[in-house]
Structure formats: structure tokens, C-alpha cells
Short mmCIF file of C-alpha atoms and ligand atoms in Angstrom, two decimals:
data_model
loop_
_atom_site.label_atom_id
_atom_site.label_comp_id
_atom_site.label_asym_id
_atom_site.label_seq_id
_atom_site.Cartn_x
_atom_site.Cartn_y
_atom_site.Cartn_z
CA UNK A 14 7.36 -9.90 -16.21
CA UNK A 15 6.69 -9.93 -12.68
CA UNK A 16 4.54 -7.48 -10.61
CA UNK A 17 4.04 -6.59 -7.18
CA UNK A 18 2.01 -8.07 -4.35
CA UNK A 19 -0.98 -4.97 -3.96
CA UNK A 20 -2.08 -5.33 0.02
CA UNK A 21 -3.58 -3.41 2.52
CA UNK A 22 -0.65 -3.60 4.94
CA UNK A 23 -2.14 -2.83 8.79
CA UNK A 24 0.06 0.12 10.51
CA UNK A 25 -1.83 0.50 12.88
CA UNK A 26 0.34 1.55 16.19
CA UNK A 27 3.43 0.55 14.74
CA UNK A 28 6.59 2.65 14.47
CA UNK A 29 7.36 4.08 11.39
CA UNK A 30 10.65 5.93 11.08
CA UNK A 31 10.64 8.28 8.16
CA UNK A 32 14.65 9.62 7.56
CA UNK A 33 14.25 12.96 5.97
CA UNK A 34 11.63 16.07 6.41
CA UNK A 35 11.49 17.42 2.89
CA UNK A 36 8.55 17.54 -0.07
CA UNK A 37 8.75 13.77 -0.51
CA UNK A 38 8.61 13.00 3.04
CA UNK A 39 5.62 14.64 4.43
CA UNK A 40 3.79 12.59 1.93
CA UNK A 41 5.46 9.39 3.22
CA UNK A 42 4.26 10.99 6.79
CA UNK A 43 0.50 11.77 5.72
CA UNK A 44 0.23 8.10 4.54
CA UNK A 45 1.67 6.84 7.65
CA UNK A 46 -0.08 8.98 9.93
CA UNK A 47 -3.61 7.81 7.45
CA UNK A 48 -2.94 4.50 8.47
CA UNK A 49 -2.69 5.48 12.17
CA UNK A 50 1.00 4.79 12.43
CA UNK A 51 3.04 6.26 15.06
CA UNK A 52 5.65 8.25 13.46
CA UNK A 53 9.59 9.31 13.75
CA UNK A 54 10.85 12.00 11.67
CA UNK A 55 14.77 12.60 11.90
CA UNK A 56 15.81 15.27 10.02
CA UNK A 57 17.97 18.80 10.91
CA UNK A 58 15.01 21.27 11.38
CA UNK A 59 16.54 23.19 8.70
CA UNK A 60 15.35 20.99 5.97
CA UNK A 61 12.02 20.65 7.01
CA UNK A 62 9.77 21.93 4.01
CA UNK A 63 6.27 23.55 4.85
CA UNK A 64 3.99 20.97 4.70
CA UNK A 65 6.10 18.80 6.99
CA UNK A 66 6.17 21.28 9.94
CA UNK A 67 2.80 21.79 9.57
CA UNK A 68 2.01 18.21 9.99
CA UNK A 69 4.42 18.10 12.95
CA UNK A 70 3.02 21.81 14.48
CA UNK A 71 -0.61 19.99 14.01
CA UNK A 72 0.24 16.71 15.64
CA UNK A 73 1.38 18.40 18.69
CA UNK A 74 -1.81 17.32 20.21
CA UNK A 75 -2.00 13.77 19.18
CA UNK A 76 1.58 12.37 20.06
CA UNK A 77 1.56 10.70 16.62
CA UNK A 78 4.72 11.99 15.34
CA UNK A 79 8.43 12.17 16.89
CA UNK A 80 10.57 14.53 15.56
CA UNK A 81 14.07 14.60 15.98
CA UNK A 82 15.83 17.70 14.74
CA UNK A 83 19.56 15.64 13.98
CA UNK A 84 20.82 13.65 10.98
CA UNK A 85 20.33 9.92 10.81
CA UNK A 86 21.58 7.61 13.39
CA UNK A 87 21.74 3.63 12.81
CA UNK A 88 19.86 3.29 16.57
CA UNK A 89 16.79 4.73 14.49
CA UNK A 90 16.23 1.69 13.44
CA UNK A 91 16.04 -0.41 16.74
CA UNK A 92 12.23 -0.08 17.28
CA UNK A 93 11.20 0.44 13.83
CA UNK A 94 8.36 -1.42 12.45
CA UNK A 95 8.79 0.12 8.80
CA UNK A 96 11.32 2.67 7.38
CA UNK A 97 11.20 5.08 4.75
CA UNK A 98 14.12 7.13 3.76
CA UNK A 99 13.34 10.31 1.62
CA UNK A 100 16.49 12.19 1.69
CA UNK A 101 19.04 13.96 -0.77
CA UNK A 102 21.68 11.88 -0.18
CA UNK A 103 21.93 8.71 -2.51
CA UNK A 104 25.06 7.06 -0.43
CA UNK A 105 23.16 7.19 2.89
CA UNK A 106 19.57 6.22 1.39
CA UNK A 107 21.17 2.80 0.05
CA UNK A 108 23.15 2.46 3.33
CA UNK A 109 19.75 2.83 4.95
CA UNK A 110 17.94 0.41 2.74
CA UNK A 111 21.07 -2.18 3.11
CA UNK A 112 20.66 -1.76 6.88
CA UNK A 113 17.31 -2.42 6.66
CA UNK A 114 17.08 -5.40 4.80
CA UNK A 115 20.00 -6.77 6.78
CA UNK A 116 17.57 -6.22 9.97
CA UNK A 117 15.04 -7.89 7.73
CA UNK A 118 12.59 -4.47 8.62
CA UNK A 119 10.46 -3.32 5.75
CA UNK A 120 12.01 -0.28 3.55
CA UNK A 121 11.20 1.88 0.80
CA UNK A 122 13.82 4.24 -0.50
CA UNK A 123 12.47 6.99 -2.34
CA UNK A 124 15.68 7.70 -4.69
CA UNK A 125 16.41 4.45 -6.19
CA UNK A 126 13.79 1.63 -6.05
CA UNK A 127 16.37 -0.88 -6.44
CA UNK A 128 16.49 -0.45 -2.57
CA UNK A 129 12.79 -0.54 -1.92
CA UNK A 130 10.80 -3.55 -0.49
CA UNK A 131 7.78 -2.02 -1.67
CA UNK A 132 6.93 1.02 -3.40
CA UNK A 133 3.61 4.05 -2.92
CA UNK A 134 1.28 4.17 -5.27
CA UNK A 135 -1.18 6.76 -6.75
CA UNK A 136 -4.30 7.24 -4.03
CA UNK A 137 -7.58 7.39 -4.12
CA UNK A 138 -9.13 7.86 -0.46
CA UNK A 139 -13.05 8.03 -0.16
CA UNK A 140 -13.62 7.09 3.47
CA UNK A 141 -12.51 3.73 4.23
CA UNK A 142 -12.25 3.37 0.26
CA UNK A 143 -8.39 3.34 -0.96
CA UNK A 144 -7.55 2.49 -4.93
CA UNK A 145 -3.85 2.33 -5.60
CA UNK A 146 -2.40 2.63 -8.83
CA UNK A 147 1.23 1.43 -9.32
CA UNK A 148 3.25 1.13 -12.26
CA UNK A 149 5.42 -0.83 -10.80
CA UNK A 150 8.54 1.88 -11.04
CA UNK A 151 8.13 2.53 -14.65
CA UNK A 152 6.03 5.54 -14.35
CA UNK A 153 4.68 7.71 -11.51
CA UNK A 154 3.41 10.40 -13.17
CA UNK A 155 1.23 8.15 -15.66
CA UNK A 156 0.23 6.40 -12.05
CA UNK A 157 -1.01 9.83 -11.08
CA UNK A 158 -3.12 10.34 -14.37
CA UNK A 159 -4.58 6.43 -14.20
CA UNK A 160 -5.57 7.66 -11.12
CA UNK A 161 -6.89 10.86 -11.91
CA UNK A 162 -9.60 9.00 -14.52
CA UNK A 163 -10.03 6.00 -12.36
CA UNK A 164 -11.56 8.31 -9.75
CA UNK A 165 -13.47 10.39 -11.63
CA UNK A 166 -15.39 7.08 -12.08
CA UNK A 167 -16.44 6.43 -8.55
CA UNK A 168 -19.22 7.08 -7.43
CA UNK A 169 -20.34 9.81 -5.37
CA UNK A 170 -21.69 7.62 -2.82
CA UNK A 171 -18.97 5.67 -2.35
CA UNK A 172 -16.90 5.97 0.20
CA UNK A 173 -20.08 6.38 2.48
CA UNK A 174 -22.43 3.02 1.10
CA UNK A 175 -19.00 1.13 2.33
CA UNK A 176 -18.78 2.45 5.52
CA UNK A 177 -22.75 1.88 6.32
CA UNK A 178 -22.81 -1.73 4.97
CA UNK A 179 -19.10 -2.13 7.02
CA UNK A 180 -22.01 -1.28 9.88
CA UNK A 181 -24.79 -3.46 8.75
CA UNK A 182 -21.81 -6.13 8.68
CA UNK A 183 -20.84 -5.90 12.46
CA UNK A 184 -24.68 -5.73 13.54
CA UNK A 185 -25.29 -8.67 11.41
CA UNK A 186 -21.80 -10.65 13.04
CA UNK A 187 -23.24 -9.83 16.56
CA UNK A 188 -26.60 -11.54 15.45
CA UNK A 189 -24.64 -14.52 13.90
CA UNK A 190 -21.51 -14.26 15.32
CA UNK A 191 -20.29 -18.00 13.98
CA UNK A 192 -17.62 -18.28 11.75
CA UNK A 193 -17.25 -20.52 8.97
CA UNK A 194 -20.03 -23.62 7.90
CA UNK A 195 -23.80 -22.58 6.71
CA UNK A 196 -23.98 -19.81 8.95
CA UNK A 197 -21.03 -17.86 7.18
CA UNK A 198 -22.75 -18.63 3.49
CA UNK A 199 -26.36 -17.54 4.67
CA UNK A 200 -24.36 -14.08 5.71
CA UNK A 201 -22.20 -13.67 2.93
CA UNK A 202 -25.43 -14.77 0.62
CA UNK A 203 -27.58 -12.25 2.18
CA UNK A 204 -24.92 -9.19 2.06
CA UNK A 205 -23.98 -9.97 -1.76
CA UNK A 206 -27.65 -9.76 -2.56
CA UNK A 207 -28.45 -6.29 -0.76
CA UNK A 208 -24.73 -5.05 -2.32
CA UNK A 209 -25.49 -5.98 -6.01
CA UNK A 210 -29.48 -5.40 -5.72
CA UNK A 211 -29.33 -1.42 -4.45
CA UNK A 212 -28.19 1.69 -6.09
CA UNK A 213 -24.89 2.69 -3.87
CA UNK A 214 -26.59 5.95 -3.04
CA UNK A 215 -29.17 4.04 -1.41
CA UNK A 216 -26.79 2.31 0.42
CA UNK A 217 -25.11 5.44 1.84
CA UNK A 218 -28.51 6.72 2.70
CA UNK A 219 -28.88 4.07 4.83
CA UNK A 220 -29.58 5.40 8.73
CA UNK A 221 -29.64 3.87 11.97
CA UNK A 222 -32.84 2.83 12.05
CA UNK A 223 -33.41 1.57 8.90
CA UNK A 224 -29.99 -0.46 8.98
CA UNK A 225 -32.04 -2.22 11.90
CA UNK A 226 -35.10 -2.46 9.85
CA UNK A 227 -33.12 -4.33 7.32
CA UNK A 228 -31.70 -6.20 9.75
CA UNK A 229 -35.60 -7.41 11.12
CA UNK A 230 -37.02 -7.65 8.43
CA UNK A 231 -34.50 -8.62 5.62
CA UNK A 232 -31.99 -10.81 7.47
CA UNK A 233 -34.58 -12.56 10.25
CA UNK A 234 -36.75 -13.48 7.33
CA UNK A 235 -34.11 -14.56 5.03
CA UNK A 236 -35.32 -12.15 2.22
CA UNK A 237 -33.57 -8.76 0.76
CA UNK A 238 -36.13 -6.35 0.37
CA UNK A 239 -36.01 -4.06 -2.73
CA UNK A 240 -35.20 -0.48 -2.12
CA UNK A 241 -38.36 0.52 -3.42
CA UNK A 242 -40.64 -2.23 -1.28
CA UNK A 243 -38.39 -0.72 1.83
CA UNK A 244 -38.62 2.88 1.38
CA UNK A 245 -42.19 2.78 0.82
CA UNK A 246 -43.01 0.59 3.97
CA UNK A 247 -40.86 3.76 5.87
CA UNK A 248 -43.63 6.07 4.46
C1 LIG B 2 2.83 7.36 -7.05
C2 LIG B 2 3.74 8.22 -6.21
C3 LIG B 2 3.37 7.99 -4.80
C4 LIG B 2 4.12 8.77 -3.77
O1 LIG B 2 5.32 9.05 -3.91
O2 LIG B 2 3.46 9.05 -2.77
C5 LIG B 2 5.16 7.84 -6.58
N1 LIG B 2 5.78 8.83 -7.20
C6 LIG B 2 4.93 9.90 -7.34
C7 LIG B 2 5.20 11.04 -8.12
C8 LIG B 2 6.41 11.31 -8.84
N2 LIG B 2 7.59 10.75 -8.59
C9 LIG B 2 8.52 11.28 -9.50
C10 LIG B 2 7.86 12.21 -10.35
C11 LIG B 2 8.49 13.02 -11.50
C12 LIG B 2 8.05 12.47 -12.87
C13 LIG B 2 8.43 11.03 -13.13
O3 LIG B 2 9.61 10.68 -13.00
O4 LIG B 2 7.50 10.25 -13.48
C14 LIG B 2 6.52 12.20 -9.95
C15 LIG B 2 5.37 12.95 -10.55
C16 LIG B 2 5.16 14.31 -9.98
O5 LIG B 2 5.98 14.81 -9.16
O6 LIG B 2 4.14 14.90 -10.37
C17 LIG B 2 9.96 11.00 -9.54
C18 LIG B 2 10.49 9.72 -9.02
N3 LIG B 2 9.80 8.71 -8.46
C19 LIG B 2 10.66 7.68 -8.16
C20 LIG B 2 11.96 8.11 -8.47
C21 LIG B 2 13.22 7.27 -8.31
C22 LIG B 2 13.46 6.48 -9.55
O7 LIG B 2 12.58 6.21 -10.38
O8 LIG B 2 14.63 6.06 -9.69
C23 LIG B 2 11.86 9.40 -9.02
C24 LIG B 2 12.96 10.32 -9.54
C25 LIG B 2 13.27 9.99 -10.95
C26 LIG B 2 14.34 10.83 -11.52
O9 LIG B 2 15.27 11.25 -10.81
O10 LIG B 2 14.26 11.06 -12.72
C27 LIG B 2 10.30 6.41 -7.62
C28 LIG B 2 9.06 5.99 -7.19
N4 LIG B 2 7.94 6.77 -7.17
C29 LIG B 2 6.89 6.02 -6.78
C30 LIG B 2 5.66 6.54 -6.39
C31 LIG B 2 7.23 4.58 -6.77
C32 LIG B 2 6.76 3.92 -8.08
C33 LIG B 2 5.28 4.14 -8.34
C34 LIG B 2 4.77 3.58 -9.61
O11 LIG B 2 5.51 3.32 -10.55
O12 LIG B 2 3.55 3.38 -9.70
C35 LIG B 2 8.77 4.61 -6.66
C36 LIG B 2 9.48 3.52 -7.46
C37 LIG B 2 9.25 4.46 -5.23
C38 LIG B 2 8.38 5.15 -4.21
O13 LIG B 2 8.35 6.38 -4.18
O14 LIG B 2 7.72 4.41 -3.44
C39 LIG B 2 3.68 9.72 -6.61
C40 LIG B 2 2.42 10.14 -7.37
C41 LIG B 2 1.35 10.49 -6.41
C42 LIG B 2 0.23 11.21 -7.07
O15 LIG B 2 0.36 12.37 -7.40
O16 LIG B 2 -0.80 10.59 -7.21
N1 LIG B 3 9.90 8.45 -4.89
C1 LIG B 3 9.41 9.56 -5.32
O1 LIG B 3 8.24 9.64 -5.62
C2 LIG B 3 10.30 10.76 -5.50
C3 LIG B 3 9.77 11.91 -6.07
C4 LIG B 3 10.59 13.03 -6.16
C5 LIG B 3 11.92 12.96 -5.70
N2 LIG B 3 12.37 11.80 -5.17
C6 LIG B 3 13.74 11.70 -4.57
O2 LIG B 3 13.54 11.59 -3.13
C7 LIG B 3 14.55 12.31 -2.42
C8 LIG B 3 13.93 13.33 -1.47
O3 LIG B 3 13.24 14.31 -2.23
P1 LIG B 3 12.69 15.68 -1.56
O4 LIG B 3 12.12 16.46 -2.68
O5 LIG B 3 11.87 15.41 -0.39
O6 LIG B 3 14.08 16.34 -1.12
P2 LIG B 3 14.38 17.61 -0.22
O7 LIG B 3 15.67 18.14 -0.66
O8 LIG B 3 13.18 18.49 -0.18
O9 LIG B 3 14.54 16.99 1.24
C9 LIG B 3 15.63 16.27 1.66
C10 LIG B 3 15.47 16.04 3.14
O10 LIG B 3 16.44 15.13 3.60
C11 LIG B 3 16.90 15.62 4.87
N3 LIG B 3 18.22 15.02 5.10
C12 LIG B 3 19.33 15.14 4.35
N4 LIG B 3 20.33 14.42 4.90
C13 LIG B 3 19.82 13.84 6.01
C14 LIG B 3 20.36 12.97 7.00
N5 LIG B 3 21.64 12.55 6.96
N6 LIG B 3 19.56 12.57 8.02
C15 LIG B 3 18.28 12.99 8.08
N7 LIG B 3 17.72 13.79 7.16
C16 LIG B 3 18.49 14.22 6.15
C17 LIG B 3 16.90 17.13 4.73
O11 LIG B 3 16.88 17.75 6.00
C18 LIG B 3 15.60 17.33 3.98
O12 LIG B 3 14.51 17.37 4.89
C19 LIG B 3 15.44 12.94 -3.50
O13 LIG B 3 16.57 12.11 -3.67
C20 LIG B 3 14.58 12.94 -4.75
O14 LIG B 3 15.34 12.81 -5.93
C21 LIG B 3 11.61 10.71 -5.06
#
């Protein structure tokens, strides 16, 4: 048995047409938009559930989302970087999908995943912290309980120790920007130690400052200070 490929695919800016404006497609249009997509939505007004006008009645500000209050043409596809089709209509979801992979663009097709190039997961999003759970087709609503216990292990501190050591990281690069040879292992060395050596709370607490502290005093000197040693020299 074969599996999928699990990635962190970069949307950034790129056009991502989503065919249908009902319950399953303002989720498709919440991860798109997460990812900082640009996003078309074609769909007769009519159908539009709740959630999905809100999320186009919120964007008005951002010029994130597209809509376009009409059924499906083929010319959606021309600029799209990614499509996903969430409609009612099995026929015109698999000519979508056919269309799609003839055009050799990137499709998922809610209805039947025979059609999909990839498939959503259950989500976890702390921060910059995402944890996908897939069953691969076989069950989404067991996906959505995995998920449920998987994050009720994380901890609290999470999704804000990664973003402050993501900042340590680029302060550290600008200090020793080369890439590759001895001056990549000293880094990656030196960052292991301080991830596996303090409490992820203590990581998240990290400020400003004291990220340049460690920075002087851990990194120039080729030592990682113990939390304790640190806090008490901030005293
Ligand atoms: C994870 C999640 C993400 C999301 O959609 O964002 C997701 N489905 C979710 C919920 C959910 N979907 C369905 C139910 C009803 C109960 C049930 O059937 O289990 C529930 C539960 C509920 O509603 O509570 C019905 C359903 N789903 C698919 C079909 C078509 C088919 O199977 O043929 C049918 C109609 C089947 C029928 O007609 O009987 C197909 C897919 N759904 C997937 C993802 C992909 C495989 C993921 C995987 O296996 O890991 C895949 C293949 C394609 C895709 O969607 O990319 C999200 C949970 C988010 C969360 O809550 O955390
Ligand atoms: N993959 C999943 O996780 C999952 C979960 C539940 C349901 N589904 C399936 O996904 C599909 C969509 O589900 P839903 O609950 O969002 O349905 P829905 O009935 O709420 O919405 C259907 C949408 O499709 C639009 N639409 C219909 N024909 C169109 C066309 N020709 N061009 C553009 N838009 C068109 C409608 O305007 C409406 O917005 C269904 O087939 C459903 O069985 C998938």
C-alpha cells in the first residue's frame, strides 16, 4: 500500500480557482486564503452558503478573493495555479478534474477522490505550526478525531517558541550568512542544542533583547547557555 507525499506546498500569490461557493468550499477558501493565495470563487450567488459570503464580504478590503457570481466556464482555468472544485454536480466535477489534469494544473475534487491530485487533511494551526492528518481517503472523520487528540498534546507554547527561534534563526543567518561547509554545521549545531536543551515555554518567552543576548553571548562564544544560568544573569 502506497501513501501520499505530505508537503508544505507554497501558495503564496498564486491563483487558486475554487468552482463552487457552498459548506465545502469556504473551507477550501480559508485554507487558500491561510496560505496567502489569491483566490477565484465562481459560483451563482445563490448558492453561496454563510460562511462563504462572509469570507468574500470580509475580503473586500484585501483584494484576495474574486468572485464571480456565474456557473463554471473552461477559461477559469487559463491562469490558474491550483483548482479545487466543490460543487453538487458529479458530471461537471470529473469534467473539471479531467480538464485539469489534461492542462497538467494541480486539482482536488471534493466528490470523488479518484479525480484528486492531492487531497486536505485534518489541521492543526498554532502560528506558523500546521500538523496534517490524512487518511489517505479512507476516513475523514477518524482524520478529524486523530487530530482532535494529536493536538490536545501540543504544547501551549508552541506555536509561539517556533516563531521566536524562526527569529533567532534569521538574526543568526545575517551574522553567518554562508551556506553550506563548517559554517552551516556550527549553526545548525548551536540551534539543535538551545531547541532540545530549553523548556518550549522558555523559548516562547524569549524577547527582543534577550534573543540578542543569546545571540552575544551564546552564539559569539560558541556555548548554549542554560535557561537557568541566562535568566539569572537578566536579574
Ligand atoms: C480532512 C477533511 C479536510 C477538509 O475537507 O478540509 C476532509 N474531509 C473532512 C470531513 C468530512 N468529509 C466527509 C465527512 C462525512 C463523514 C465521512 O464520510 O467520513 C466528513 C466529516 C464531517 O463532516 O464531520 C465526507 C467526504 N469526504 C470525501 C468524500 C468523497 C469520497 O470519499 O468519495 C466525502 C463524501 C462521502 C460520501 O458521500 O459518503 C473526500 C475527502 N475528504 C477529505 C478531507 C479527503 C480525504 C482526507 C483523509 O482521508 O484524510 C478527501 C478524499 C478529498 C478532499 O476533500 O480533499 C475534513 C475534516 C476536517 C476536520 O474537521 O478536521
Ligand atoms: N471532500 C469533502 O470533505 C466533502 C465533504 C462533504 C461533502 N463533499 C461533497 O462535496 C460537494 C460539495 O459539497 P457542499 O456541501 O459544499 O455542497 P453545497 O450544495 O453546499 O454547494 C454546492 C455549490 O456548488 C455551486 N455550483 C453548483 N453548480 C455549479 C457550477 N456549474 N458552477 C459553479 N458553481 C456551481 C453551488 O452554487 C453551491 O455553491 C458535494 O458533492 C458533497 O457530496 C465533500
Amino acid at each position: 500500500m502506497s501513501g501520499s507525499l505530505l508537503i508544505a506546498w507554497q501558495l503564496k500569490d498564486k491563483h487558486v480557482l475554487v468552482v463552487g461557493g457552498g459548506q465545502v468550499a469556504s473551507s477550501r477558501v480559508e485554507h487558500a486564503l491561510a496560505a496567502g493565495a489569491i483566490v477565484t470563487v465562481v459560483s451563482p450567488a445563490q448558492g453561496l452558503s454563510e460562511h462563504t459570503k462572509s469570507l468574500i464580504a470580509t475580503d473586500s478590503n484585501y483584494n484576495r478573493i474574486l468572485f464571480r457570481d456565474r456557473t463554471f466556464l473552461s477559461t477559469d482555468l487559463d491562469d490558474a495555479d491550483m483548482v479545487l472544485a466543490a460543487i453538487d454536480d458529479v458530471d461537471l466535477s470529473r469534467d473539471i478534474g479531467t480538464s485539469c489534469r489534461a492542462r497538467r494544473i494541480p486539482v482536488n475534487v471534493a466528490d470523488d477522490p479518484s479525480y484528486c491530485d492531492f487531497y486536505f487533511g485534518s489541521q492543526i494551526r498554532r502560528g506558523p505550526l500546521q500538523v496534517m492528518v490524512s487518511t489517505n481517503g479512507k476516513s475523514p472523520k477518524l482524520a478529524n478525531i486523530i487530530r482532535r487528540r494529536i493536538e490536545d498534546s501540543i504544547p501551549q507554547g508552541a506555536g509561539e517558541a517556533i516563531e521566536k527561534v524562526g527569529l533567532l534563526r534569521d538574526k543568526l543567518r545575517e551574522r553567518s550568512p554562508q551556506v553550506g561547509g563548517e559554517a552551516s554545521k556550527r549553526r545548525m549545531k548551536w540551534v539543535v542544542e538551545l531547541c532540545t536543551s530549553w523548556e518550549m515555554d522558555d523559548l516562547a518567552g524569549l524577547d527582543d533583547v534577550q534573543i540578542e543576548r543569546l545571540l552575544n553571548e551564546g552564539w559569539e562564544r560558541d556555548v548554549v547557555p542554560s535557561r537557568d544560568s541566562f535568566v539569572d544573569d537578566d536579574q
